[in-house]
Amino acid sequence: AQSVTQPDIHITVSEGASLELRCNYSYGATPYLFWYVQSPGQGLQLLLKYFSGDTLVQGIKGFEAEFKRSQSSFNLRKPSVHWSDAAEYFCAVASGAGGTSYGKLTFGQGTILTVHP
Amino acid sequence: GAVVSQHPSWVICKSGTSVKIECRSLDFQATTMFWYRQFPKQSLMLMATSNEGSKATYEQGVEKDKFLINHASLTLSTLTVTSAHPEDSSFYICSASSGGAVKTQYFGPGTRLLVL
């Protein structure tokens, strides 16, 4: 069964500092990986996704993530955090076609980001 | 693009009544829609997957007679919580995808349900 682990429940950074949110996955085949962001009381917004190709993917709002197969990781990064980035971030892995779990997302536990001025 | 709406955004109802939540894909056709439930300070829990024109597939432990899902068109899915009880109070989020080899899910803004 696939699983996703986000080791950090809560991270606090200062505005302007760099950010890295960790994500490790367990999946038997080629993983399809996503990062979503959720503001309080809101749905999830897609930041970026990795299906294949270049292992460094660029997303919206200045975020990027790097897929490292050898480490089973898909960490999210941003060089300079803005106060508006404060939210909860979810990493997720999806099943590809051909299985009964086709398209289902498995989410990590989420990482809450607090940004100090 | 890829905008998903939900209605209502919040609802308060009395115990024993039924509540319907709508999920619409506004600018694309959604072959598959997913319904999630999220408890405070927790991740999303998948309740069911619905494909247009067919019966929904429910996750283990989710009562299909209590959470009725209809996906009658490529842009609309509904979740009806029947005979709601206080323990059904939660944040319900839908997502929609348009298919392909791997489905990217686009999420609605969520519906907060409070059952008194």
PDB file of C-alpha atoms in Angstrom:
ATOM      1  CA  ALA A   1       0.000   0.000   0.000  1.00  0.00           C
ATOM      2  CA  GLN A   2       1.166   3.489  -0.703  1.00  0.00           C
ATOM      3  CA  SER A   3       1.911   5.924   2.090  1.00  0.00           C
ATOM      4  CA  VAL A   4       3.209   9.437   2.568  1.00  0.00           C
ATOM      5  CA  THR A   5       5.074  10.799   5.554  1.00  0.00           C
ATOM      6  CA  GLN A   6       5.580  14.442   6.365  1.00  0.00           C
ATOM      7  CA  PRO A   7       7.944  14.341   9.339  1.00  0.00           C
ATOM      8  CA  ASP A   8       7.391  17.936  10.429  1.00  0.00           C
ATOM      9  CA  ILE A   9       3.985  18.722  11.899  1.00  0.00           C
ATOM     10  CA  HIS A  10       4.749  22.403  12.414  1.00  0.00           C
ATOM     11  CA  ILE A  11       7.485  24.638  11.015  1.00  0.00           C
ATOM     12  CA  THR A  12       8.130  28.263  11.859  1.00  0.00           C
ATOM     13  CA  VAL A  13      10.259  30.526   9.687  1.00  0.00           C
ATOM     14  CA  SER A  14      10.916  34.216   9.462  1.00  0.00           C
ATOM     15  CA  GLU A  15       9.651  36.170   6.513  1.00  0.00           C
ATOM     16  CA  GLY A  16      12.308  36.234   3.813  1.00  0.00           C
ATOM     17  CA  ALA A  17      13.975  33.043   4.998  1.00  0.00           C
ATOM     18  CA  SER A  18      14.222  29.943   2.871  1.00  0.00           C
ATOM     19  CA  LEU A  19      11.870  27.034   3.378  1.00  0.00           C
ATOM     20  CA  GLU A  20      12.029  23.296   2.886  1.00  0.00           C
ATOM     21  CA  LEU A  21       9.137  20.990   3.728  1.00  0.00           C
ATOM     22  CA  ARG A  22       9.932  17.320   3.781  1.00  0.00           C
ATOM     23  CA  CYS A  23       7.931  14.535   2.191  1.00  0.00           C
ATOM     24  CA  ASN A  24       8.764  10.846   1.982  1.00  0.00           C
ATOM     25  CA  TYR A  25       6.628   8.350   0.140  1.00  0.00           C
ATOM     26  CA  SER A  26       6.276   4.618  -0.133  1.00  0.00           C
ATOM     27  CA  TYR A  27       4.963   3.298  -3.417  1.00  0.00           C
ATOM     28  CA  GLY A  28       5.738   0.192  -5.405  1.00  0.00           C
ATOM     29  CA  ALA A  29       5.652   1.675  -8.873  1.00  0.00           C
ATOM     30  CA  THR A  30       6.457   5.022 -10.436  1.00  0.00           C
ATOM     31  CA  PRO A  31       4.969   7.590  -8.073  1.00  0.00           C
ATOM     32  CA  TYR A  32       2.834  10.492  -9.143  1.00  0.00           C
ATOM     33  CA  LEU A  33       3.473  13.185  -6.582  1.00  0.00           C
ATOM     34  CA  PHE A  34       1.692  16.356  -5.611  1.00  0.00           C
ATOM     35  CA  TRP A  35       1.971  19.245  -3.199  1.00  0.00           C
ATOM     36  CA  TYR A  36      -1.172  21.064  -2.131  1.00  0.00           C
ATOM     37  CA  VAL A  37      -1.648  24.065   0.151  1.00  0.00           C
ATOM     38  CA  GLN A  38      -4.657  24.684   2.376  1.00  0.00           C
ATOM     39  CA  SER A  39      -5.494  27.962   4.067  1.00  0.00           C
ATOM     40  CA  PRO A  40      -7.708  27.797   7.167  1.00  0.00           C
ATOM     41  CA  GLY A  41     -11.271  26.868   6.341  1.00  0.00           C
ATOM     42  CA  GLN A  42     -10.500  26.479   2.665  1.00  0.00           C
ATOM     43  CA  GLY A  43     -10.077  23.708   0.138  1.00  0.00           C
ATOM     44  CA  LEU A  44      -6.760  22.590  -1.268  1.00  0.00           C
ATOM     45  CA  GLN A  45      -4.863  24.408  -3.973  1.00  0.00           C
ATOM     46  CA  LEU A  46      -2.455  22.542  -6.218  1.00  0.00           C
ATOM     47  CA  LEU A  47       1.080  23.932  -5.955  1.00  0.00           C
ATOM     48  CA  LEU A  48       2.882  21.528  -8.253  1.00  0.00           C
ATOM     49  CA  LYS A  49       3.032  17.939  -9.420  1.00  0.00           C
ATOM     50  CA  TYR A  50       5.564  15.428 -10.667  1.00  0.00           C
ATOM     51  CA  PHE A  51       4.692  12.698 -13.129  1.00  0.00           C
ATOM     52  CA  SER A  52       7.924  12.111 -15.040  1.00  0.00           C
ATOM     53  CA  GLY A  53      10.851  13.876 -16.674  1.00  0.00           C
ATOM     54  CA  ASP A  54      12.866  16.596 -15.003  1.00  0.00           C
ATOM     55  CA  THR A  55      13.082  15.803 -11.322  1.00  0.00           C
ATOM     56  CA  LEU A  56      13.011  19.476 -10.331  1.00  0.00           C
ATOM     57  CA  VAL A  57       9.526  20.837 -10.867  1.00  0.00           C
ATOM     58  CA  GLN A  58       8.403  24.406 -10.641  1.00  0.00           C
ATOM     59  CA  GLY A  59       5.046  25.374  -9.242  1.00  0.00           C
ATOM     60  CA  ILE A  60       2.974  28.393  -8.490  1.00  0.00           C
ATOM     61  CA  LYS A  61       3.802  31.087  -5.942  1.00  0.00           C
ATOM     62  CA  GLY A  62       7.536  30.550  -6.349  1.00  0.00           C
ATOM     63  CA  PHE A  63       7.564  26.997  -5.000  1.00  0.00           C
ATOM     64  CA  GLU A  64       9.600  24.141  -6.389  1.00  0.00           C
ATOM     65  CA  ALA A  65      10.041  20.490  -5.470  1.00  0.00           C
ATOM     66  CA  GLU A  66      12.676  17.916  -6.233  1.00  0.00           C
ATOM     67  CA  PHE A  67      11.924  14.241  -6.775  1.00  0.00           C
ATOM     68  CA  LYS A  68      14.681  11.970  -5.476  1.00  0.00           C
ATOM     69  CA  ARG A  69      13.919   8.360  -6.219  1.00  0.00           C
ATOM     70  CA  SER A  70      16.903   7.048  -4.244  1.00  0.00           C
ATOM     71  CA  GLN A  71      15.626   8.770  -1.109  1.00  0.00           C
ATOM     72  CA  SER A  72      11.900   8.289  -1.827  1.00  0.00           C
ATOM     73  CA  SER A  73      11.496  11.985  -1.238  1.00  0.00           C
ATOM     74  CA  PHE A  74       9.694  14.899  -2.803  1.00  0.00           C
ATOM     75  CA  ASN A  75      10.636  17.939  -0.726  1.00  0.00           C
ATOM     76  CA  LEU A  76       9.043  21.315  -1.298  1.00  0.00           C
ATOM     77  CA  ARG A  77      11.220  24.436  -1.293  1.00  0.00           C
ATOM     78  CA  LYS A  78      10.922  28.171  -1.550  1.00  0.00           C
ATOM     79  CA  PRO A  79      13.918  30.508  -1.488  1.00  0.00           C
ATOM     80  CA  SER A  80      12.174  33.392   0.291  1.00  0.00           C
ATOM     81  CA  VAL A  81       8.991  32.959   2.287  1.00  0.00           C
ATOM     82  CA  HIS A  82       6.265  35.588   2.368  1.00  0.00           C
ATOM     83  CA  TRP A  83       3.816  36.102   5.217  1.00  0.00           C
ATOM     84  CA  SER A  84       1.012  35.007   2.881  1.00  0.00           C
ATOM     85  CA  ASP A  85       2.609  31.560   2.626  1.00  0.00           C
ATOM     86  CA  ALA A  86       1.425  30.720   6.134  1.00  0.00           C
ATOM     87  CA  ALA A  87      -0.899  27.737   5.667  1.00  0.00           C
ATOM     88  CA  GLU A  88      -0.946  23.964   5.866  1.00  0.00           C
ATOM     89  CA  TYR A  89       0.886  22.004   3.219  1.00  0.00           C
ATOM     90  CA  PHE A  90       0.028  18.486   2.121  1.00  0.00           C
ATOM     91  CA  CYS A  91       2.146  16.096   0.109  1.00  0.00           C
ATOM     92  CA  ALA A  92       0.272  13.360  -1.756  1.00  0.00           C
ATOM     93  CA  VAL A  93       0.944  10.378  -3.987  1.00  0.00           C
ATOM     94  CA  ALA A  94      -1.487   9.059  -6.591  1.00  0.00           C
ATOM     95  CA  SER A  95      -1.971   5.689  -8.145  1.00  0.00           C
ATOM     96  CA  GLY A  96      -1.611   5.450 -11.888  1.00  0.00           C
ATOM     97  CA  ALA A  97      -3.854   3.666 -14.342  1.00  0.00           C
ATOM     98  CA  GLY A  98      -4.311  -0.073 -14.219  1.00  0.00           C
ATOM     99  CA  GLY A  99      -5.201  -0.634 -10.608  1.00  0.00           C
ATOM    100  CA  THR A 100      -8.288  -0.503  -8.498  1.00  0.00           C
ATOM    101  CA  SER A 101      -6.903   2.540  -6.743  1.00  0.00           C
ATOM    102  CA  TYR A 102      -6.536   4.461  -9.967  1.00  0.00           C
ATOM    103  CA  GLY A 103      -6.390   8.166  -9.323  1.00  0.00           C
ATOM    104  CA  LYS A 104      -6.768   7.963  -5.566  1.00  0.00           C
ATOM    105  CA  LEU A 105      -4.623  10.307  -3.554  1.00  0.00           C
ATOM    106  CA  THR A 106      -2.890   9.294  -0.369  1.00  0.00           C
ATOM    107  CA  PHE A 107      -2.059  12.332   1.727  1.00  0.00           C
ATOM    108  CA  GLY A 108       0.589  12.964   4.274  1.00  0.00           C
ATOM    109  CA  GLN A 109      -0.364  14.294   7.669  1.00  0.00           C
ATOM    110  CA  GLY A 110       0.295  17.860   6.657  1.00  0.00           C
ATOM    111  CA  THR A 111       2.815  20.482   7.787  1.00  0.00           C
ATOM    112  CA  ILE A 112       1.609  23.729   9.274  1.00  0.00           C
ATOM    113  CA  LEU A 113       3.770  26.666   8.281  1.00  0.00           C
ATOM    114  CA  THR A 114       3.924  29.732  10.493  1.00  0.00           C
ATOM    115  CA  VAL A 115       5.702  32.813   9.190  1.00  0.00           C
ATOM    116  CA  HIS A 116       7.094  35.372  11.621  1.00  0.00           C
ATOM    117  CA  PRO A 117       7.488  38.972  10.484  1.00  0.00           C
TER     118      PRO A 117
ATOM    119  CA  GLY B   1      -8.642  27.030 -15.230  1.00  0.00           C
ATOM    120  CA  ALA B   2      -9.644  23.897 -13.284  1.00  0.00           C
ATOM    121  CA  VAL B   3     -12.027  25.605 -10.906  1.00  0.00           C
ATOM    122  CA  VAL B   4     -14.244  23.567  -8.611  1.00  0.00           C
ATOM    123  CA  SER B   5     -17.046  25.058  -6.564  1.00  0.00           C
ATOM    124  CA  GLN B   6     -19.036  23.700  -3.643  1.00  0.00           C
ATOM    125  CA  HIS B   7     -22.375  24.756  -2.320  1.00  0.00           C
ATOM    126  CA  PRO B   8     -23.210  25.537   0.377  1.00  0.00           C
ATOM    127  CA  SER B   9     -19.993  26.707   2.018  1.00  0.00           C
ATOM    128  CA  TRP B  10     -21.454  26.005   5.414  1.00  0.00           C
ATOM    129  CA  VAL B  11     -24.661  24.543   6.756  1.00  0.00           C
ATOM    130  CA  ILE B  12     -26.240  24.052  10.149  1.00  0.00           C
ATOM    131  CA  CYS B  13     -28.988  21.491  10.492  1.00  0.00           C
ATOM    132  CA  LYS B  14     -30.945  19.633  13.130  1.00  0.00           C
ATOM    133  CA  SER B  15     -30.210  16.049  13.990  1.00  0.00           C
ATOM    134  CA  GLY B  16     -32.226  13.648  11.836  1.00  0.00           C
ATOM    135  CA  THR B  17     -32.463  15.867   8.793  1.00  0.00           C
ATOM    136  CA  SER B  18     -30.727  15.330   5.467  1.00  0.00           C
ATOM    137  CA  VAL B  19     -28.238  17.711   3.884  1.00  0.00           C
ATOM    138  CA  LYS B  20     -27.174  17.885   0.245  1.00  0.00           C
ATOM    139  CA  ILE B  21     -23.810  19.291  -0.825  1.00  0.00           C
ATOM    140  CA  GLU B  22     -23.103  20.127  -4.443  1.00  0.00           C
ATOM    141  CA  CYS B  23     -19.751  19.956  -6.181  1.00  0.00           C
ATOM    142  CA  ARG B  24     -19.337  21.508  -9.605  1.00  0.00           C
ATOM    143  CA  SER B  25     -16.451  21.682 -12.037  1.00  0.00           C
ATOM    144  CA  LEU B  26     -16.845  25.115 -13.598  1.00  0.00           C
ATOM    145  CA  ASP B  27     -14.480  25.090 -16.544  1.00  0.00           C
ATOM    146  CA  PHE B  28     -13.797  21.456 -17.331  1.00  0.00           C
ATOM    147  CA  GLN B  29     -15.584  18.155 -17.566  1.00  0.00           C
ATOM    148  CA  ALA B  30     -14.918  15.935 -14.596  1.00  0.00           C
ATOM    149  CA  THR B  31     -15.027  12.253 -15.376  1.00  0.00           C
ATOM    150  CA  THR B  32     -14.253  11.464 -11.769  1.00  0.00           C
ATOM    151  CA  MET B  33     -15.105  13.251  -8.552  1.00  0.00           C
ATOM    152  CA  PHE B  34     -13.903  12.425  -5.096  1.00  0.00           C
ATOM    153  CA  TRP B  35     -15.441  13.210  -1.714  1.00  0.00           C
ATOM    154  CA  TYR B  36     -13.306  13.728   1.356  1.00  0.00           C
ATOM    155  CA  ARG B  37     -13.921  14.413   4.993  1.00  0.00           C
ATOM    156  CA  GLN B  38     -11.505  16.386   7.139  1.00  0.00           C
ATOM    157  CA  PHE B  39     -11.535  16.558  10.917  1.00  0.00           C
ATOM    158  CA  PRO B  40      -9.871  19.462  12.739  1.00  0.00           C
ATOM    159  CA  LYS B  41      -6.097  19.390  12.576  1.00  0.00           C
ATOM    160  CA  GLN B  42      -6.134  16.230  10.489  1.00  0.00           C
ATOM    161  CA  SER B  43      -5.470  15.253   6.924  1.00  0.00           C
ATOM    162  CA  LEU B  44      -8.135  14.451   4.366  1.00  0.00           C
ATOM    163  CA  MET B  45      -9.909  11.128   4.498  1.00  0.00           C
ATOM    164  CA  LEU B  46     -11.273   9.804   1.214  1.00  0.00           C
ATOM    165  CA  MET B  47     -14.903   8.786   1.529  1.00  0.00           C
ATOM    166  CA  ALA B  48     -15.812   7.766  -1.997  1.00  0.00           C
ATOM    167  CA  THR B  49     -14.965   7.992  -5.664  1.00  0.00           C
ATOM    168  CA  SER B  50     -17.631   8.665  -8.244  1.00  0.00           C
ATOM    169  CA  ASN B  51     -17.439   8.320 -11.981  1.00  0.00           C
ATOM    170  CA  GLU B  52     -19.985  10.037 -14.163  1.00  0.00           C
ATOM    171  CA  GLY B  53     -22.945   7.798 -14.875  1.00  0.00           C
ATOM    172  CA  SER B  54     -21.984   4.982 -12.548  1.00  0.00           C
ATOM    173  CA  LYS B  55     -22.337   4.102  -8.910  1.00  0.00           C
ATOM    174  CA  ALA B  56     -19.884   5.540  -6.441  1.00  0.00           C
ATOM    175  CA  THR B  57     -17.168   3.407  -4.900  1.00  0.00           C
ATOM    176  CA  TYR B  58     -17.009   3.844  -1.155  1.00  0.00           C
ATOM    177  CA  GLU B  59     -13.968   3.453   1.043  1.00  0.00           C
ATOM    178  CA  GLN B  60     -13.973   0.856   3.743  1.00  0.00           C
ATOM    179  CA  GLY B  61     -15.918   1.974   6.770  1.00  0.00           C
ATOM    180  CA  VAL B  62     -17.976   4.600   4.953  1.00  0.00           C
ATOM    181  CA  GLU B  63     -21.711   3.893   5.051  1.00  0.00           C
ATOM    182  CA  LYS B  64     -23.033   4.167   1.524  1.00  0.00           C
ATOM    183  CA  ASP B  65     -26.641   4.407   2.708  1.00  0.00           C
ATOM    184  CA  LYS B  66     -25.768   7.329   4.914  1.00  0.00           C
ATOM    185  CA  PHE B  67     -23.599   9.224   2.460  1.00  0.00           C
ATOM    186  CA  LEU B  68     -25.426   9.136  -0.862  1.00  0.00           C
ATOM    187  CA  ILE B  69     -23.378  10.224  -3.855  1.00  0.00           C
ATOM    188  CA  ASN B  70     -24.747  11.067  -7.270  1.00  0.00           C
ATOM    189  CA  HIS B  71     -22.641  11.999 -10.287  1.00  0.00           C
ATOM    190  CA  ALA B  72     -25.262  12.545 -12.928  1.00  0.00           C
ATOM    191  CA  SER B  73     -23.301  14.820 -15.218  1.00  0.00           C
ATOM    192  CA  LEU B  74     -19.736  15.644 -16.128  1.00  0.00           C
ATOM    193  CA  THR B  75     -19.863  18.847 -14.124  1.00  0.00           C
ATOM    194  CA  LEU B  76     -21.921  17.994 -11.049  1.00  0.00           C
ATOM    195  CA  SER B  77     -21.699  15.559  -8.172  1.00  0.00           C
ATOM    196  CA  THR B  78     -23.764  15.665  -5.008  1.00  0.00           C
ATOM    197  CA  LEU B  79     -23.222  14.245  -1.541  1.00  0.00           C
ATOM    198  CA  THR B  80     -26.296  13.799   0.628  1.00  0.00           C
ATOM    199  CA  VAL B  81     -25.796  13.165   4.309  1.00  0.00           C
ATOM    200  CA  THR B  82     -28.962  11.340   5.322  1.00  0.00           C
ATOM    201  CA  SER B  83     -30.385  11.459   8.826  1.00  0.00           C
ATOM    202  CA  ALA B  84     -27.476  13.549   9.993  1.00  0.00           C
ATOM    203  CA  HIS B  85     -26.223  13.271  13.567  1.00  0.00           C
ATOM    204  CA  PRO B  86     -23.789  15.421  15.541  1.00  0.00           C
ATOM    205  CA  GLU B  87     -20.935  13.001  14.800  1.00  0.00           C
ATOM    206  CA  ASP B  88     -21.387  13.783  11.102  1.00  0.00           C
ATOM    207  CA  SER B  89     -20.312  17.356  11.762  1.00  0.00           C
ATOM    208  CA  SER B  90     -17.172  17.884   9.752  1.00  0.00           C
ATOM    209  CA  PHE B  91     -15.554  19.670   6.829  1.00  0.00           C
ATOM    210  CA  TYR B  92     -16.462  17.986   3.551  1.00  0.00           C
ATOM    211  CA  ILE B  93     -14.311  18.626   0.505  1.00  0.00           C
ATOM    212  CA  CYS B  94     -14.834  17.452  -3.035  1.00  0.00           C
ATOM    213  CA  SER B  95     -12.338  17.222  -5.844  1.00  0.00           C
ATOM    214  CA  ALA B  96     -12.695  16.713  -9.554  1.00  0.00           C
ATOM    215  CA  SER B  97     -10.417  15.326 -12.212  1.00  0.00           C
ATOM    216  CA  SER B  98     -10.664  15.107 -15.951  1.00  0.00           C
ATOM    217  CA  GLY B  99      -8.934  11.823 -16.479  1.00  0.00           C
ATOM    218  CA  GLY B 100      -5.819  10.928 -18.372  1.00  0.00           C
ATOM    219  CA  ALA B 101      -3.160   8.427 -17.444  1.00  0.00           C
ATOM    220  CA  VAL B 102      -2.859  10.020 -14.044  1.00  0.00           C
ATOM    221  CA  LYS B 103      -5.647  12.093 -12.687  1.00  0.00           C
ATOM    222  CA  THR B 104      -4.813  15.472 -11.203  1.00  0.00           C
ATOM    223  CA  GLN B 105      -7.433  16.374  -8.636  1.00  0.00           C
ATOM    224  CA  TYR B 106      -8.659  19.935  -8.270  1.00  0.00           C
ATOM    225  CA  PHE B 107     -10.359  20.688  -5.000  1.00  0.00           C
ATOM    226  CA  GLY B 108     -13.405  22.666  -4.066  1.00  0.00           C
ATOM    227  CA  PRO B 109     -13.398  25.174  -1.192  1.00  0.00           C
ATOM    228  CA  GLY B 110     -15.146  22.775   1.178  1.00  0.00           C
ATOM    229  CA  THR B 111     -18.426  22.692   3.077  1.00  0.00           C
ATOM    230  CA  ARG B 112     -18.562  22.926   6.815  1.00  0.00           C
ATOM    231  CA  LEU B 113     -21.442  20.934   8.279  1.00  0.00           C
ATOM    232  CA  LEU B 114     -22.642  21.388  11.823  1.00  0.00           C
ATOM    233  CA  VAL B 115     -25.365  19.072  13.061  1.00  0.00           C
ATOM    234  CA  LEU B 116     -27.110  20.183  16.233  1.00  0.00           C
TER     235      LEU B 116
END
